[in-house]
Amino acid sequence: MFHLSLVLLSIMAAVWPSPAPTVSERWHAWPVARVFPDSVPGSSPSGARVTYVLAGVAPEAPCRRAFQPAVVGPGCRTALRATYADSTGTFVVTVGIAVLDSRPPTQTLAPATDPGAGLTDGSADGFTAGSADGFTAGSAAGPAADPEAVFVAGPTAGLGTVFVAGPTAGLGAVFADAGRPATVRPVAFPGGAAERFGDRQYFTGVVVDSDERYVVATAAGYADGRAYRPGDGAMVRLRHAARQLATVLHQALTR
């Protein structure tokens, strides 16, 4: 009789599956491979196909450790991060997801000039490749501006984000320095393109925010490990990679 009951329960579970988790619960209900896929298809600014390949997933971390202070506030519960490299091994991008307890009102403040200045080289956390926690994430709607716009995140009160969009120049152009935006802290992974990616190596970043309880941010740099110096610009392709990964993963988690 006991075994029969188990069989009946299994059949019922298959016929009446558990309801899908709400957006706000996805960060711990979805498998990590759904949040940070092994590969993410994309395109270059010229329309050529690009694949972003996962270098590694970091353990869940406190928000203040994973994000710069201008990006998250007291309402941030936890942070999830992973690093990708483009298929050519030229660019590396860390994607961070801030899980929020609530949505406080957004208030615009002055943007930071260079929140990454004075930080140490490499990954301060010593994370290794692979997922330690099996966490997952949720999301929100991506920005609706010009697809070739560049998003520079400025700090806001609480966890809201201000997006300042500017049109791109030629596809091979290098943007003049306006100070690096506040964003997620990069995570390095040994044995690949992202092994030398740290706080001094990111050149640009994007923050995608919406009405949901998630903020998705990216920090992008070059796989050769070059360090950012005040006055350095960032290639359009690098900024495009930062924006595209933030937008694609954000939308995939929300919809």
mmCIF file of C-alpha atoms in Angstrom:
data_model
loop_
_atom_site.group_PDB
_atom_site.id
_atom_site.type_symbol
_atom_site.label_atom_id
_atom_site.label_comp_id
_atom_site.label_asym_id
_atom_site.label_seq_id
_atom_site.Cartn_x
_atom_site.Cartn_y
_atom_site.Cartn_z
ATOM 1 C CA MET A 1 0.000 0.000 0.000
ATOM 2 C CA PHE A 2 2.874 2.365 0.848
ATOM 3 C CA HIS A 3 4.545 1.796 -2.526
ATOM 4 C CA LEU A 4 1.217 2.272 -4.309
ATOM 5 C CA SER A 5 0.771 5.615 -2.558
ATOM 6 C CA LEU A 6 4.192 6.744 -3.759
ATOM 7 C CA VAL A 7 3.304 5.777 -7.321
ATOM 8 C CA LEU A 8 0.029 7.692 -7.111
ATOM 9 C CA LEU A 9 1.809 10.761 -5.727
ATOM 10 C CA SER A 10 4.330 10.620 -8.567
ATOM 11 C CA ILE A 11 1.560 10.430 -11.145
ATOM 12 C CA MET A 12 -0.278 13.337 -9.539
ATOM 13 C CA ALA A 13 2.894 15.434 -9.492
ATOM 14 C CA ALA A 14 3.376 14.791 -13.196
ATOM 15 C CA VAL A 15 -0.229 15.632 -14.022
ATOM 16 C CA TRP A 16 -0.439 18.656 -11.708
ATOM 17 C CA PRO A 17 3.051 20.182 -11.662
ATOM 18 C CA SER A 18 3.967 22.820 -9.110
ATOM 19 C CA PRO A 19 3.054 26.353 -10.145
ATOM 20 C CA ALA A 20 5.826 28.372 -11.737
ATOM 21 C CA PRO A 21 7.628 30.642 -9.276
ATOM 22 C CA THR A 22 6.822 34.330 -9.304
ATOM 23 C CA VAL A 23 9.434 36.671 -10.744
ATOM 24 C CA SER A 24 10.540 37.730 -7.274
ATOM 25 C CA GLU A 25 11.215 34.090 -6.290
ATOM 26 C CA ARG A 26 13.087 32.984 -9.393
ATOM 27 C CA TRP A 27 16.522 33.789 -7.996
ATOM 28 C CA HIS A 28 16.342 30.761 -5.668
ATOM 29 C CA ALA A 29 13.810 28.627 -7.577
ATOM 30 C CA TRP A 30 15.531 28.381 -10.967
ATOM 31 C CA PRO A 31 18.666 26.281 -11.656
ATOM 32 C CA VAL A 32 21.858 28.280 -12.077
ATOM 33 C CA ALA A 33 22.218 27.171 -15.705
ATOM 34 C CA ARG A 34 18.987 28.988 -16.494
ATOM 35 C CA VAL A 35 20.218 32.195 -14.916
ATOM 36 C CA PHE A 36 23.729 32.078 -16.368
ATOM 37 C CA PRO A 37 23.673 29.844 -19.480
ATOM 38 C CA ASP A 38 26.870 28.209 -20.756
ATOM 39 C CA SER A 39 26.637 30.398 -23.847
ATOM 40 C CA VAL A 40 24.639 33.470 -24.822
ATOM 41 C CA PRO A 41 24.073 34.262 -28.510
ATOM 42 C CA GLY A 42 24.471 37.852 -29.555
ATOM 43 C CA SER A 43 25.657 40.153 -32.299
ATOM 44 C CA SER A 44 28.318 42.765 -32.852
ATOM 45 C CA PRO A 45 27.385 46.404 -33.577
ATOM 46 C CA SER A 46 27.786 45.593 -37.296
ATOM 47 C CA GLY A 47 25.339 42.690 -37.047
ATOM 48 C CA ALA A 48 27.856 39.821 -37.110
ATOM 49 C CA ARG A 49 27.066 36.832 -34.919
ATOM 50 C CA VAL A 50 28.780 36.715 -31.532
ATOM 51 C CA THR A 51 28.695 34.065 -28.815
ATOM 52 C CA TYR A 52 29.443 34.904 -25.195
ATOM 53 C CA VAL A 53 30.911 31.883 -23.395
ATOM 54 C CA LEU A 54 30.626 31.368 -19.650
ATOM 55 C CA ALA A 55 33.988 31.479 -17.855
ATOM 56 C CA GLY A 56 32.576 30.720 -14.408
ATOM 57 C CA VAL A 57 29.877 31.422 -11.834
ATOM 58 C CA ALA A 58 30.801 32.920 -8.474
ATOM 59 C CA PRO A 59 29.261 31.910 -5.141
ATOM 60 C CA GLU A 60 26.416 34.034 -3.864
ATOM 61 C CA ALA A 61 27.838 37.109 -2.127
ATOM 62 C CA PRO A 62 26.734 40.093 -0.033
ATOM 63 C CA CYS A 63 25.617 43.013 -2.170
ATOM 64 C CA ARG A 64 28.219 45.448 -0.842
ATOM 65 C CA ARG A 65 30.956 42.984 -1.717
ATOM 66 C CA ALA A 66 29.695 42.308 -5.235
ATOM 67 C CA PHE A 67 28.556 45.805 -6.305
ATOM 68 C CA GLN A 68 29.917 49.292 -5.942
ATOM 69 C CA PRO A 69 27.989 51.328 -3.340
ATOM 70 C CA ALA A 70 26.321 53.623 -5.893
ATOM 71 C CA VAL A 71 24.526 50.644 -7.461
ATOM 72 C CA VAL A 72 22.933 48.984 -4.435
ATOM 73 C CA GLY A 73 21.559 50.111 -1.104
ATOM 74 C CA PRO A 74 20.234 48.614 2.151
ATOM 75 C CA GLY A 75 17.324 46.913 0.341
ATOM 76 C CA CYS A 76 19.612 44.560 -1.570
ATOM 77 C CA ARG A 77 19.317 41.007 -0.221
ATOM 78 C CA THR A 78 22.086 39.167 -2.079
ATOM 79 C CA ALA A 79 24.166 39.206 -5.259
ATOM 80 C CA LEU A 80 24.773 36.648 -8.000
ATOM 81 C CA ARG A 81 27.676 36.997 -10.456
ATOM 82 C CA ALA A 82 29.179 35.269 -13.485
ATOM 83 C CA THR A 83 31.811 36.199 -16.050
ATOM 84 C CA TYR A 84 31.620 35.704 -19.821
ATOM 85 C CA ALA A 85 34.151 36.037 -22.646
ATOM 86 C CA ASP A 86 33.285 36.645 -26.269
ATOM 87 C CA SER A 87 34.008 33.802 -28.686
ATOM 88 C CA THR A 88 37.128 35.541 -30.015
ATOM 89 C CA GLY A 89 38.637 35.808 -26.528
ATOM 90 C CA THR A 90 38.949 39.591 -26.884
ATOM 91 C CA PHE A 91 36.448 40.919 -24.339
ATOM 92 C CA VAL A 92 35.385 39.782 -20.872
ATOM 93 C CA VAL A 93 32.200 40.826 -19.075
ATOM 94 C CA THR A 94 31.086 40.151 -15.507
ATOM 95 C CA VAL A 95 27.300 40.068 -15.093
ATOM 96 C CA GLY A 96 25.858 40.746 -11.650
ATOM 97 C CA ILE A 97 22.286 40.325 -10.431
ATOM 98 C CA ALA A 98 21.229 42.225 -7.314
ATOM 99 C CA VAL A 99 18.235 40.616 -5.584
ATOM 100 C CA LEU A 100 16.149 43.287 -3.885
ATOM 101 C CA ASP A 101 13.834 42.997 -0.902
ATOM 102 C CA SER A 102 11.691 45.862 -2.124
ATOM 103 C CA ARG A 103 11.514 48.650 -4.679
ATOM 104 C CA PRO A 104 12.246 51.995 -3.003
ATOM 105 C CA PRO A 105 11.439 55.258 -4.819
ATOM 106 C CA THR A 106 14.115 56.378 -7.266
ATOM 107 C CA GLN A 107 15.823 59.708 -6.707
ATOM 108 C CA THR A 108 18.461 61.040 -9.105
ATOM 109 C CA LEU A 109 21.840 62.045 -7.693
ATOM 110 C CA ALA A 110 25.021 63.257 -9.389
ATOM 111 C CA PRO A 111 26.888 60.492 -11.251
ATOM 112 C CA ALA A 112 30.135 59.124 -9.885
ATOM 113 C CA THR A 113 33.260 60.170 -11.784
ATOM 114 C CA ASP A 114 35.340 57.015 -11.374
ATOM 115 C CA PRO A 115 34.096 54.664 -8.638
ATOM 116 C CA GLY A 116 36.663 52.044 -9.683
ATOM 117 C CA ALA A 117 39.681 54.214 -8.938
ATOM 118 C CA GLY A 118 41.940 53.069 -6.143
ATOM 119 C CA LEU A 119 40.771 49.460 -6.221
ATOM 120 C CA THR A 120 43.222 46.571 -6.271
ATOM 121 C CA ASP A 121 44.140 44.429 -9.256
ATOM 122 C CA GLY A 122 42.519 41.053 -9.844
ATOM 123 C CA SER A 123 39.622 39.446 -8.080
ATOM 124 C CA ALA A 124 39.636 40.215 -4.381
ATOM 125 C CA ASP A 125 37.242 37.386 -3.647
ATOM 126 C CA GLY A 126 39.314 34.466 -4.924
ATOM 127 C CA PHE A 127 36.295 32.833 -6.548
ATOM 128 C CA THR A 128 36.788 29.657 -8.527
ATOM 129 C CA ALA A 129 34.917 28.550 -11.622
ATOM 130 C CA GLY A 130 31.639 26.719 -11.276
ATOM 131 C CA SER A 131 28.557 27.272 -9.192
ATOM 132 C CA ALA A 132 28.846 26.683 -5.479
ATOM 133 C CA ASP A 133 25.338 27.445 -4.381
ATOM 134 C CA GLY A 134 22.996 26.337 -7.156
ATOM 135 C CA PHE A 135 21.188 29.659 -6.886
ATOM 136 C CA THR A 136 19.013 31.192 -9.537
ATOM 137 C CA ALA A 137 17.604 34.568 -10.363
ATOM 138 C CA GLY A 138 14.756 36.719 -11.526
ATOM 139 C CA SER A 139 14.524 39.805 -13.653
ATOM 140 C CA ALA A 140 12.720 42.679 -15.280
ATOM 141 C CA ALA A 141 12.139 44.503 -18.504
ATOM 142 C CA GLY A 142 15.153 45.755 -20.424
ATOM 143 C CA PRO A 143 15.733 49.349 -21.506
ATOM 144 C CA ALA A 144 13.653 50.582 -24.400
ATOM 145 C CA ALA A 145 16.054 53.140 -25.814
ATOM 146 C CA ASP A 146 17.939 53.126 -29.104
ATOM 147 C CA PRO A 147 19.579 49.688 -29.513
ATOM 148 C CA GLU A 148 22.853 51.397 -30.348
ATOM 149 C CA ALA A 149 22.690 53.721 -27.348
ATOM 150 C CA VAL A 150 25.315 53.591 -24.652
ATOM 151 C CA PHE A 151 23.984 53.314 -21.126
ATOM 152 C CA VAL A 152 26.013 54.894 -18.362
ATOM 153 C CA ALA A 153 24.727 54.242 -14.886
ATOM 154 C CA GLY A 154 24.633 57.041 -12.386
ATOM 155 C CA PRO A 155 23.954 56.411 -8.676
ATOM 156 C CA THR A 156 20.513 56.981 -7.246
ATOM 157 C CA ALA A 157 19.016 56.864 -3.806
ATOM 158 C CA GLY A 158 18.166 53.353 -2.726
ATOM 159 C CA LEU A 159 18.421 50.911 -5.599
ATOM 160 C CA GLY A 160 17.034 52.812 -8.529
ATOM 161 C CA THR A 161 19.255 53.544 -11.519
ATOM 162 C CA VAL A 162 19.544 56.459 -13.874
ATOM 163 C CA PHE A 163 20.362 55.712 -17.522
ATOM 164 C CA VAL A 164 22.044 58.339 -19.660
ATOM 165 C CA ALA A 165 21.911 57.333 -23.328
ATOM 166 C CA GLY A 166 24.261 58.662 -25.970
ATOM 167 C CA PRO A 167 24.427 57.630 -29.640
ATOM 168 C CA THR A 168 27.435 55.623 -30.775
ATOM 169 C CA ALA A 169 29.978 56.838 -33.282
ATOM 170 C CA GLY A 170 31.514 54.563 -35.932
ATOM 171 C CA LEU A 171 31.612 50.840 -35.175
ATOM 172 C CA GLY A 172 35.347 50.927 -34.559
ATOM 173 C CA ALA A 173 35.311 54.146 -32.587
ATOM 174 C CA VAL A 174 36.755 54.597 -29.127
ATOM 175 C CA PHE A 175 34.678 56.620 -26.691
ATOM 176 C CA ALA A 176 36.298 59.486 -24.862
ATOM 177 C CA ASP A 177 36.691 58.960 -21.155
ATOM 178 C CA ALA A 178 33.917 60.271 -18.944
ATOM 179 C CA GLY A 179 34.897 58.256 -15.886
ATOM 180 C CA ARG A 180 33.955 54.659 -15.371
ATOM 181 C CA PRO A 181 30.343 54.080 -14.274
ATOM 182 C CA ALA A 182 29.505 52.470 -10.956
ATOM 183 C CA THR A 183 28.601 48.844 -11.608
ATOM 184 C CA VAL A 184 29.197 45.246 -10.509
ATOM 185 C CA ARG A 185 32.683 44.296 -9.309
ATOM 186 C CA PRO A 186 34.485 42.053 -11.830
ATOM 187 C CA VAL A 187 35.176 38.396 -11.046
ATOM 188 C CA ALA A 188 38.238 36.611 -12.456
ATOM 189 C CA PHE A 189 38.393 32.891 -13.253
ATOM 190 C CA PRO A 190 41.688 31.067 -13.828
ATOM 191 C CA GLY A 191 42.665 29.193 -16.954
ATOM 192 C CA GLY A 192 40.914 31.322 -19.559
ATOM 193 C CA ALA A 193 40.238 34.766 -20.977
ATOM 194 C CA ALA A 194 38.913 36.061 -17.639
ATOM 195 C CA GLU A 195 41.874 35.097 -15.452
ATOM 196 C CA ARG A 196 43.244 38.656 -15.301
ATOM 197 C CA PHE A 197 39.930 40.490 -15.003
ATOM 198 C CA GLY A 198 39.653 42.590 -11.864
ATOM 199 C CA ASP A 199 38.626 45.966 -10.493
ATOM 200 C CA ARG A 200 41.366 47.792 -12.380
ATOM 201 C CA GLN A 201 40.641 45.998 -15.647
ATOM 202 C CA TYR A 202 37.071 47.052 -16.318
ATOM 203 C CA PHE A 203 36.611 49.948 -18.746
ATOM 204 C CA THR A 204 32.866 50.351 -18.968
ATOM 205 C CA GLY A 205 29.615 49.027 -17.566
ATOM 206 C CA VAL A 206 25.846 48.997 -17.839
ATOM 207 C CA VAL A 207 23.090 48.831 -15.224
ATOM 208 C CA VAL A 208 19.609 47.627 -16.224
ATOM 209 C CA ASP A 209 16.811 48.336 -13.770
ATOM 210 C CA SER A 210 13.015 48.137 -13.833
ATOM 211 C CA ASP A 211 9.998 47.725 -11.592
ATOM 212 C CA GLU A 212 10.921 44.163 -10.639
ATOM 213 C CA ARG A 213 13.062 43.238 -7.635
ATOM 214 C CA TYR A 214 16.255 42.781 -9.629
ATOM 215 C CA VAL A 215 19.046 44.963 -10.952
ATOM 216 C CA VAL A 216 21.349 43.492 -13.608
ATOM 217 C CA ALA A 217 24.750 45.145 -14.080
ATOM 218 C CA THR A 218 27.798 44.416 -16.206
ATOM 219 C CA ALA A 219 31.478 45.378 -16.048
ATOM 220 C CA ALA A 220 33.439 44.927 -19.276
ATOM 221 C CA GLY A 221 37.142 44.911 -20.112
ATOM 222 C CA TYR A 222 39.767 43.348 -22.347
ATOM 223 C CA ALA A 223 40.965 39.749 -22.063
ATOM 224 C CA ASP A 224 44.607 40.791 -22.354
ATOM 225 C CA GLY A 225 44.439 42.168 -18.817
ATOM 226 C CA ARG A 226 45.154 45.811 -19.650
ATOM 227 C CA ALA A 227 44.394 48.150 -16.770
ATOM 228 C CA TYR A 228 42.127 51.157 -17.080
ATOM 229 C CA ARG A 229 43.770 54.561 -16.698
ATOM 230 C CA PRO A 230 41.937 57.880 -16.355
ATOM 231 C CA GLY A 231 41.457 59.245 -19.846
ATOM 232 C CA ASP A 232 41.229 55.839 -21.514
ATOM 233 C CA GLY A 233 38.317 55.278 -23.847
ATOM 234 C CA ALA A 234 36.386 52.084 -24.568
ATOM 235 C CA MET A 235 35.737 50.570 -27.994
ATOM 236 C CA VAL A 236 32.169 50.557 -29.251
ATOM 237 C CA ARG A 237 32.303 46.748 -29.418
ATOM 238 C CA LEU A 238 33.212 46.575 -25.719
ATOM 239 C CA ARG A 239 30.385 48.859 -24.695
ATOM 240 C CA HIS A 240 28.046 46.933 -26.967
ATOM 241 C CA ALA A 241 29.026 43.632 -25.291
ATOM 242 C CA ALA A 242 28.377 45.119 -21.842
ATOM 243 C CA ARG A 243 24.973 46.431 -22.864
ATOM 244 C CA GLN A 244 23.963 43.318 -24.783
ATOM 245 C CA LEU A 245 24.759 40.811 -22.039
ATOM 246 C CA ALA A 246 23.010 42.924 -19.409
ATOM 247 C CA THR A 247 19.918 43.311 -21.566
ATOM 248 C CA VAL A 248 19.697 39.718 -22.817
ATOM 249 C CA LEU A 249 20.121 38.091 -19.388
ATOM 250 C CA HIS A 250 17.814 40.628 -17.778
ATOM 251 C CA GLN A 251 15.037 39.979 -20.285
ATOM 252 C CA ALA A 252 15.526 36.201 -20.193
ATOM 253 C CA LEU A 253 15.055 36.234 -16.431
ATOM 254 C CA THR A 254 12.001 38.443 -16.468
ATOM 255 C CA ARG A 255 9.858 37.158 -19.290
#
